[in-house]
Coordinates of N, CA and C and ligand atoms in Angstrom, one line a residue:
X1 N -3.2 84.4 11.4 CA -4.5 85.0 11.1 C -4.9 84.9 9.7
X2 N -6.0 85.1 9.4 CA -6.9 84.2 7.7 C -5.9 85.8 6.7
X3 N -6.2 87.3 7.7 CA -5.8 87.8 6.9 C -4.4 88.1 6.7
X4 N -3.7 87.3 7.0 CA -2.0 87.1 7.0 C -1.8 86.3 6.2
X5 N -2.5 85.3 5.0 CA -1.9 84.5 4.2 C -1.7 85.0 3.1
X6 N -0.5 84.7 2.5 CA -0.2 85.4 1.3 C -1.1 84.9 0.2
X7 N -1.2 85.7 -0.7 CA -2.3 85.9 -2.1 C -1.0 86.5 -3.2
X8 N -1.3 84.7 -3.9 CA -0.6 85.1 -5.3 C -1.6 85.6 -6.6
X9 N -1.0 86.4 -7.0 CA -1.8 87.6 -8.5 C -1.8 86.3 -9.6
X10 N -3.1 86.3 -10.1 CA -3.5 85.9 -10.7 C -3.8 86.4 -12.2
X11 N -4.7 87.3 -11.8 CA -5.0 88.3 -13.0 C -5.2 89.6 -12.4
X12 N -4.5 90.1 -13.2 CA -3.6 91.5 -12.1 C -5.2 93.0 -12.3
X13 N -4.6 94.0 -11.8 CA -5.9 94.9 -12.0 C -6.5 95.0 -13.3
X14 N -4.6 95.5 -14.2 CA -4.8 96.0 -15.1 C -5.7 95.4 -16.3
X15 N -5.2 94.0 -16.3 CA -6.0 92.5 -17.2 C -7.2 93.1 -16.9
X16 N -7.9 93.2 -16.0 CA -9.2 93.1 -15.6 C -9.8 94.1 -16.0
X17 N -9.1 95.5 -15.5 CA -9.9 96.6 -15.9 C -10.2 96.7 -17.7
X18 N -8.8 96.1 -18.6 CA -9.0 96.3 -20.0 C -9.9 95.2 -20.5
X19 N -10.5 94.4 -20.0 CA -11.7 93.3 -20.1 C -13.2 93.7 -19.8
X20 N -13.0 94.5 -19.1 CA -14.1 94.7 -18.0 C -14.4 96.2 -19.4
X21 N -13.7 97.3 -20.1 CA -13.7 98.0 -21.0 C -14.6 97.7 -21.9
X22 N -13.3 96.3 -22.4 CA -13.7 95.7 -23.8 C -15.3 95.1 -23.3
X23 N -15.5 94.6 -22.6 CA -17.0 94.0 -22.4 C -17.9 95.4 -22.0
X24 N -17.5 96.0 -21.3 CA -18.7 97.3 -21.6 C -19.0 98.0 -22.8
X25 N -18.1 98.2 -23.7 CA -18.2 98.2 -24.7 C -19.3 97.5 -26.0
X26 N -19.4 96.1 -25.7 CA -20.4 95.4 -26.1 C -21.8 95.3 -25.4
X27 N -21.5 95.8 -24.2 CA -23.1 95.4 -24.0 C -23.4 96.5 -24.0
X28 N -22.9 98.0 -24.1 CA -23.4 99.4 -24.2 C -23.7 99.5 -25.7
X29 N -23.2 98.6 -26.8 CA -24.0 98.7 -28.0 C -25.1 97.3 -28.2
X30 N -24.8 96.4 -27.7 CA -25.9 95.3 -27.7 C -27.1 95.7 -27.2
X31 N -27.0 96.5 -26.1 CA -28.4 96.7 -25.1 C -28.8 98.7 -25.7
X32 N -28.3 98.9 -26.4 CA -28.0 100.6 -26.5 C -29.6 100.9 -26.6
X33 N -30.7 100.1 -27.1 CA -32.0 100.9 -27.2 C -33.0 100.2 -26.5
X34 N -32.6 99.2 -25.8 CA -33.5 98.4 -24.8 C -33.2 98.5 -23.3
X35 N -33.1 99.3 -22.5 CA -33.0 99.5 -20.9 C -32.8 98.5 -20.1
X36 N -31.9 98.0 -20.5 CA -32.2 96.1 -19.8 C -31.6 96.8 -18.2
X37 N -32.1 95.5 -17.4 CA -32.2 95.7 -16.2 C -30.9 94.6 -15.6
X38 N -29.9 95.2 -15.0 CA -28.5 94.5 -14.8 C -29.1 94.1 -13.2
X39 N -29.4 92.5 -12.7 CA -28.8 91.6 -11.7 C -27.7 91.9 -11.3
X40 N -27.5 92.0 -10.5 CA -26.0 91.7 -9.3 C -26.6 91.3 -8.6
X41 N -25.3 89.7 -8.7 CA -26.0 88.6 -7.7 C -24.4 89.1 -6.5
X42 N -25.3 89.8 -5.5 CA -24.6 89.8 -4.4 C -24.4 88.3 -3.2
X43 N -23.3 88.5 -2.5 CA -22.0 89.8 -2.5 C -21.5 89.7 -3.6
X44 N -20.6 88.8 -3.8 CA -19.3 88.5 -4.7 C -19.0 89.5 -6.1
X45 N -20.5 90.0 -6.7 CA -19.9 90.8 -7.6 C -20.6 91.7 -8.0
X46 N -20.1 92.6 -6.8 CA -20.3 93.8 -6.5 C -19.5 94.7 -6.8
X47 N -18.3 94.2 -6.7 CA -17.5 95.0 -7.6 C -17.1 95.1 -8.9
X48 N -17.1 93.7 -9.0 CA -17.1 93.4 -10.8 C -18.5 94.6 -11.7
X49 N -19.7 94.1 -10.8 CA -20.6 95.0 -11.5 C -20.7 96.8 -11.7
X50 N -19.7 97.0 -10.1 CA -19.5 98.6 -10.4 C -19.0 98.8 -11.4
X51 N -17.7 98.4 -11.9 CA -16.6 98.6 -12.4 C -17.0 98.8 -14.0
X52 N -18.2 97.3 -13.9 CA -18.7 97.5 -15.4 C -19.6 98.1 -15.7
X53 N -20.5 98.7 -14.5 CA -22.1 99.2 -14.9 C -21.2 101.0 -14.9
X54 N -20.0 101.4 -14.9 CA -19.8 102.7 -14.6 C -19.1 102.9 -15.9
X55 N -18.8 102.1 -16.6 CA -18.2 102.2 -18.3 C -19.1 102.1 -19.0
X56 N -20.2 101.9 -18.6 CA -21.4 101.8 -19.8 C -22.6 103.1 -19.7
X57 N -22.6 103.4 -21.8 CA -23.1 104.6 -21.3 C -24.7 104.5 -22.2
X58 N -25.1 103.8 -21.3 CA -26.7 103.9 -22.1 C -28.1 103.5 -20.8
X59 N -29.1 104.0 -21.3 CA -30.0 104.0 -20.4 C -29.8 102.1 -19.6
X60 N -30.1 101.9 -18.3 CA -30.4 100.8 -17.8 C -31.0 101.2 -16.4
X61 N -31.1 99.6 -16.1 CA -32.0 99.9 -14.4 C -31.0 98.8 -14.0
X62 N -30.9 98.8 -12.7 CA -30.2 97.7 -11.7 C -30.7 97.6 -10.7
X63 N -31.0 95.8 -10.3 CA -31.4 95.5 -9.4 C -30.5 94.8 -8.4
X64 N -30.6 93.9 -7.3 CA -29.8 93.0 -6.6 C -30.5 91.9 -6.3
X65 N -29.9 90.5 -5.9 CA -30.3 89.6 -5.5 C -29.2 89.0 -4.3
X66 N -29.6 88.9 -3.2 CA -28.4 88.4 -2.4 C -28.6 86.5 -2.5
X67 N -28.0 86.1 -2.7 CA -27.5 84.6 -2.8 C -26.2 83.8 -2.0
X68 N -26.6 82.9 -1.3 CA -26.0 82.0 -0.5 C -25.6 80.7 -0.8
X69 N -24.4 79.9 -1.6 CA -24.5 78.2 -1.7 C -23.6 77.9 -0.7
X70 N -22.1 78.9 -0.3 CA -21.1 77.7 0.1 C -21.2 78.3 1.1
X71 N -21.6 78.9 2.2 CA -21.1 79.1 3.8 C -19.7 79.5 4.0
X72 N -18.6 78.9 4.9 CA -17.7 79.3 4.7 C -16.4 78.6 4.5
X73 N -16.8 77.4 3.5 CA -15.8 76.8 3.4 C -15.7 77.2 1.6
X74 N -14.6 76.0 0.9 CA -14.5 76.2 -0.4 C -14.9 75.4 -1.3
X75 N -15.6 74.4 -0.8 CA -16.8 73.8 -1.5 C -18.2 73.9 -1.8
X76 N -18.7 74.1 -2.4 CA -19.9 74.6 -2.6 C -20.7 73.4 -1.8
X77 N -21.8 74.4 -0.9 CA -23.1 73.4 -0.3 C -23.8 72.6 -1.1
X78 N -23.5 73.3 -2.7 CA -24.7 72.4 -3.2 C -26.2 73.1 -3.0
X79 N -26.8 73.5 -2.0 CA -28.0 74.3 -1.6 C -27.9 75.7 -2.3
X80 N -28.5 76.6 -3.1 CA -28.8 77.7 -2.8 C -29.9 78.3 -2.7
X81 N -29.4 79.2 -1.9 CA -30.5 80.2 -0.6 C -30.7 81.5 -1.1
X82 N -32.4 81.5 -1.4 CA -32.1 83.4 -2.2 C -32.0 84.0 -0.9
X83 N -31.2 84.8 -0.1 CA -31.2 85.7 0.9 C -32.5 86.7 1.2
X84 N -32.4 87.4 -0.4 CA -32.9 88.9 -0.9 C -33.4 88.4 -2.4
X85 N -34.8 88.4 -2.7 CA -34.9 89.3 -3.8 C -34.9 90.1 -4.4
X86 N -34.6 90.1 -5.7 CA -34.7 91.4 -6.3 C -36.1 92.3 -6.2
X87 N -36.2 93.1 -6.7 CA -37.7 94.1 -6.5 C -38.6 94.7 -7.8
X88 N -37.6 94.9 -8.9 CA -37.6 95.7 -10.0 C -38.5 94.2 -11.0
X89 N -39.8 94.5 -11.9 CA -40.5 93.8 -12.5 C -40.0 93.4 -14.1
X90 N -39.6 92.4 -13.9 CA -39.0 92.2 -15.3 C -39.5 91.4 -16.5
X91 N -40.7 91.3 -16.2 CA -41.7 91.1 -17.3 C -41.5 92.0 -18.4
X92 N -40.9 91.1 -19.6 CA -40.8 91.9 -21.0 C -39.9 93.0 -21.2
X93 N -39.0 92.8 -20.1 CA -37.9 93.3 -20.1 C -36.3 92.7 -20.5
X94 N -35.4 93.3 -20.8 CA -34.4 92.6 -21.2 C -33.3 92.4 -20.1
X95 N -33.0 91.4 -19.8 CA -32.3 91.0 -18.4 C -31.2 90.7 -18.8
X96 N -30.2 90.9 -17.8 CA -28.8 90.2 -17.6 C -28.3 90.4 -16.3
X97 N -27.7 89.0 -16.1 CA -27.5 88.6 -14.7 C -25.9 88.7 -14.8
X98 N -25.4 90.0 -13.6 CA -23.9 89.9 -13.5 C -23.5 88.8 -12.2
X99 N -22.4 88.1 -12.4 CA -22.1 87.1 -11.6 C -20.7 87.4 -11.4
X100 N -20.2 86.8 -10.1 CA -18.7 87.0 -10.0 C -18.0 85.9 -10.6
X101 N -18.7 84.3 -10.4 CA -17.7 83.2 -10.9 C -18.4 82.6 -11.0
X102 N -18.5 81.3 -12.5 CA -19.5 80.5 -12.2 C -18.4 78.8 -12.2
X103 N -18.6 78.4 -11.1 CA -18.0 77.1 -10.8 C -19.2 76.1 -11.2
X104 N -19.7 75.3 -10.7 CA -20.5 74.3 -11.0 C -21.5 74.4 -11.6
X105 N -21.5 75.4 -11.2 CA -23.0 75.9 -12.0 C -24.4 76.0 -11.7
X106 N -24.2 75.7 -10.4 CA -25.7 75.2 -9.7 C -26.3 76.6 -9.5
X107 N -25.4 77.8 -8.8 CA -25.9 78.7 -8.4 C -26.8 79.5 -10.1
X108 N -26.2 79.8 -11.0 CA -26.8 80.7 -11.8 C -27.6 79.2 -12.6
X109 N -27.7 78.2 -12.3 CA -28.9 77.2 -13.6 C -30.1 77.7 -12.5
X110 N -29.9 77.4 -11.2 CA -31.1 78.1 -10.5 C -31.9 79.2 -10.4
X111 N -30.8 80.3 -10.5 CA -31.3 81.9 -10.8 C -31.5 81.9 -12.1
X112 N -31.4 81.5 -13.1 CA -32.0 81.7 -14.6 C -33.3 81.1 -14.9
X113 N -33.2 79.9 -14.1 CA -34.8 79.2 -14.3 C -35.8 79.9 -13.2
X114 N -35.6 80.4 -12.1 CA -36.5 81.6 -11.3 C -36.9 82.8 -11.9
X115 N -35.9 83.1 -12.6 CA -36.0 84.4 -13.3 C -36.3 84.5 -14.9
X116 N -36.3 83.0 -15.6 CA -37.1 83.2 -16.5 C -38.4 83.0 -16.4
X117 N -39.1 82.2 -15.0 CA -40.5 82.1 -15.0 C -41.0 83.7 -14.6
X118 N -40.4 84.4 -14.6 CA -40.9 86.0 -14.5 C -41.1 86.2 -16.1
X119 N -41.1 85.9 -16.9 CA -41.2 86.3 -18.4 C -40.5 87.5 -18.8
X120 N -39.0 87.8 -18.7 CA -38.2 88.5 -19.2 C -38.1 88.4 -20.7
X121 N -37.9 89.9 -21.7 CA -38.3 89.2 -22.6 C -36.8 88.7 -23.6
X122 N -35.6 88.8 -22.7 CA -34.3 88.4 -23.3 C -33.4 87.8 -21.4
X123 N -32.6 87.1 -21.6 CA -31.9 86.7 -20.2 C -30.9 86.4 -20.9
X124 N -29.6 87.1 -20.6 CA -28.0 86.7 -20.5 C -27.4 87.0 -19.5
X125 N -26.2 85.9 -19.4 CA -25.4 85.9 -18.3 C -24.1 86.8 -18.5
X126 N -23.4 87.1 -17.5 CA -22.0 87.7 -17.8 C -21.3 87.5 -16.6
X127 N -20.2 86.9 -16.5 CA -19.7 86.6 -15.4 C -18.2 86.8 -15.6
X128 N -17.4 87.4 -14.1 CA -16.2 87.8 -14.3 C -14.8 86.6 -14.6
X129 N -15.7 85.6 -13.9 CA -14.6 84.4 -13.8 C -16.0 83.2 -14.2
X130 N -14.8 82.4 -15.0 CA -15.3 81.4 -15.3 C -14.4 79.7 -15.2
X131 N -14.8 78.8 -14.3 CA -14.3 77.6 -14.3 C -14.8 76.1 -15.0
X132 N -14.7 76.2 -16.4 CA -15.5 75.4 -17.1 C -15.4 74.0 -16.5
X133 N -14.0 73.5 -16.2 CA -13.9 72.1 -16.1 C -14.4 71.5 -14.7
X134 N -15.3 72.6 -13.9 CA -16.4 72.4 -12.5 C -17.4 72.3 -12.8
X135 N -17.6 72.1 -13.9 CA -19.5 72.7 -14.5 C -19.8 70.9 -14.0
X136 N -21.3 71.1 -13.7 CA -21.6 69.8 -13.5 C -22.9 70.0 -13.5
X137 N -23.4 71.5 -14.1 CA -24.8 71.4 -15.0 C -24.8 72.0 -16.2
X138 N -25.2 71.5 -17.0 CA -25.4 72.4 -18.5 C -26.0 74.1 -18.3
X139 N -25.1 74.9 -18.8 CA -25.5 76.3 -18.3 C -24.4 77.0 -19.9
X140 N -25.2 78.2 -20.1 CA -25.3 78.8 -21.3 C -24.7 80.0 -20.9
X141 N -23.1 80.6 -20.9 CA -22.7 81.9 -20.1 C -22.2 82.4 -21.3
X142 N -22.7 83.4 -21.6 CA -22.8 84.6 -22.5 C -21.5 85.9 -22.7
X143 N -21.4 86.0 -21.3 CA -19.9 86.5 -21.9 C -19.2 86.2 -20.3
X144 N -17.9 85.7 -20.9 CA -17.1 85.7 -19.5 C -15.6 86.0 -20.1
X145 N -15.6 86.9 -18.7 CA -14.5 87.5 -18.9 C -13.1 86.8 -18.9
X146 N -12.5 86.0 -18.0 CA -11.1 84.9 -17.6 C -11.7 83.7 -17.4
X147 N -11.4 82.7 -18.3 CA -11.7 81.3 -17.9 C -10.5 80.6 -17.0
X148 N -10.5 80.1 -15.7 CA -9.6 79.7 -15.2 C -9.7 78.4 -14.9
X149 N -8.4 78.0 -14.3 CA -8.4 76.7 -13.8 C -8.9 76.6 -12.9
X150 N -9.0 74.8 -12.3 CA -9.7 74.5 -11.2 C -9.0 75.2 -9.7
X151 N -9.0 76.3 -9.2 CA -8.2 77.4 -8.4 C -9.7 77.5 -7.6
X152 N -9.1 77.6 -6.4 CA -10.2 78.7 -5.3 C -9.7 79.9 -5.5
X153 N -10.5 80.9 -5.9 CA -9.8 82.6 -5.7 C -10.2 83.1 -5.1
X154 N -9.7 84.7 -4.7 CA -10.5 85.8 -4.1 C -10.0 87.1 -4.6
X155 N -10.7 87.6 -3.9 CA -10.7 89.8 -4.7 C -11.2 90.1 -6.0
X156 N -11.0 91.1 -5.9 CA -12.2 91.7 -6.6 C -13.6 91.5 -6.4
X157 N -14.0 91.2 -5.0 CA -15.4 91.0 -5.0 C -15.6 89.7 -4.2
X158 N -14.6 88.5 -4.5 CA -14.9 87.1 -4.5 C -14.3 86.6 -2.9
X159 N -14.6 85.8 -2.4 CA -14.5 86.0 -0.8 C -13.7 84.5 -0.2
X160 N -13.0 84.9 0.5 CA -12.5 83.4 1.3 C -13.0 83.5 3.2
X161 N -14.5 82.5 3.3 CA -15.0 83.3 4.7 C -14.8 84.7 4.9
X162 N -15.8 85.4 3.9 CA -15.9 86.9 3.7 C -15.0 87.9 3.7
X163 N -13.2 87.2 3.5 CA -12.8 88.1 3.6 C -12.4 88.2 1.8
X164 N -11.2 89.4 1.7 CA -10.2 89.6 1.1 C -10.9 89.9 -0.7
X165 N -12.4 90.3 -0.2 CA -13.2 90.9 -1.3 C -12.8 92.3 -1.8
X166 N -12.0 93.1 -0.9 CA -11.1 94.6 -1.6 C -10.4 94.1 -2.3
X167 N -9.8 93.3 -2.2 CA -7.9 93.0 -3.3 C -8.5 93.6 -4.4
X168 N -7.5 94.7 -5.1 CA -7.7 95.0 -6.7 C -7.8 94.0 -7.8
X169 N -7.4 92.6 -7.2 CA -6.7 92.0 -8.2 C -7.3 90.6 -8.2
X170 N -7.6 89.8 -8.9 CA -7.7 88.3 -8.3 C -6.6 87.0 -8.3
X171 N -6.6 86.3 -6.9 CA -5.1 85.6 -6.9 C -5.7 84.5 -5.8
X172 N -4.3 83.9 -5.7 CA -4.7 82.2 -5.0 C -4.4 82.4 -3.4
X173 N -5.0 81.6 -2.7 CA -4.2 81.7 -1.8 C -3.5 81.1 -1.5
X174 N -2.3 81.4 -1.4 CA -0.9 80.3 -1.8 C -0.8 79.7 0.3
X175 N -0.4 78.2 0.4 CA 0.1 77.6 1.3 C 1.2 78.0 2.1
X176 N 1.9 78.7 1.7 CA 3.2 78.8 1.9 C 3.0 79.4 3.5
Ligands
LIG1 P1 -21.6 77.4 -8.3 O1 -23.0 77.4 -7.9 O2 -20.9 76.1 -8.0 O3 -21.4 77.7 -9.8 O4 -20.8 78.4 -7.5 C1 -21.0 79.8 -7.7 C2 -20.7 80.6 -6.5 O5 -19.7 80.0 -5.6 C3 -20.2 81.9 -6.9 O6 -21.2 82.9 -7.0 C4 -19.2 82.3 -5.8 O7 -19.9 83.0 -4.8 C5 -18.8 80.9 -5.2 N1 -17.4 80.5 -5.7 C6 -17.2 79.5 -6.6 N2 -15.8 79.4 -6.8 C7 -15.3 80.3 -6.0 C8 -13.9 80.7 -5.8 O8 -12.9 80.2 -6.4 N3 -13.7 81.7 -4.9 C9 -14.7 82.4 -4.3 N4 -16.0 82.0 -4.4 C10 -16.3 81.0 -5.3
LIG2 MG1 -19.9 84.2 -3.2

């Protein structure tokens, strides 16, 4: 069964939680007098976004965006599908888009150019995982937390056919 395969630790809780610190830390003084409005592009990082929107201590608003590219395999479609928009008006407001991983890059070059034709009056990215050597569009990410290799992962948020998004930790899923 899918949830019987073993999952090797990648980057363990603790890595993550003292990253996830150290980066709340910067955007709770970067953003400290402008209310910017924190994106979560659901599902995938949803938990990434608790973890860091509950270390930060200054005014903000949060919205959601549900987003679809790969179905349920580990290639990306290529297509993405806004599910859900967000709701919250971000005209002249200061934005940042939390993401769980950015692989190719297709998904957030899309959501940044949708959401800068809203006239936000700042847009950065922040993403928990990053896979540079998949990029295969020019994309500008702002802060990321683990740059990894070319690896399919899951947990903390990140899904293999929707599963294994509780794991505290993010890891591979090993063959064995
Ligand atoms: P991109 O559009 O190719 O950058 O893909 C981004 C989206 O694909 C992310 O928001 C994830 O939902 C998903 N994704 C990419 N790589 C992985 C992975 O290693 N594990 C789980 N989901 C992934
Ligand atoms: Mg996903």
């Amino acid at each position: 069964m899918l949830e019987e395969k073993k999952i090797k630790v990648l980057i363990d809780e603790k890595q993550i939680n003292d990253k996830i610190i150290e980066l709340a830390g910067k955007l709770s003084e970067e953003y400290k007098n402008s209310n910017p409005i924190f994106i979560i592009v659901l599902k995938g990082a949803f938990v990434f976004a608790s973890h860091l929107l509950l270390k930060m201590n200054i005014p903000l608003n949060v919205d959601f965006m549900v987003i679809s590219s790969y179905g349920d395999s580990t290639e990306s479609s290529g297509i993405v599908r806004i599910e859900e928009d967000m709701s919250l008006n971000i005209e002249n407001r200061h934005v940042v888009i939390i993401e769980d991983i950015i692989d190719t890059g297709t998904t957030l070059n899309y959501l940044r150019k949708k959401i800068k034709a809203n006239n936000p009056k700042s847009l950065k990215i922040v993403t928990l995982l990053d896979k540079p050597s998949r990029r295969k569009v020019d994309l500008e990410v702002d802060y990321s937390c683990f740059e990894i290799e070319d690896y399919f992962v899951v947990g903390f948020g990140l899904d293999y056919a929707q599963f294994y998004r509780n794991l505290p930790y993010v890891g591979i899923i090993s063959e064995e």
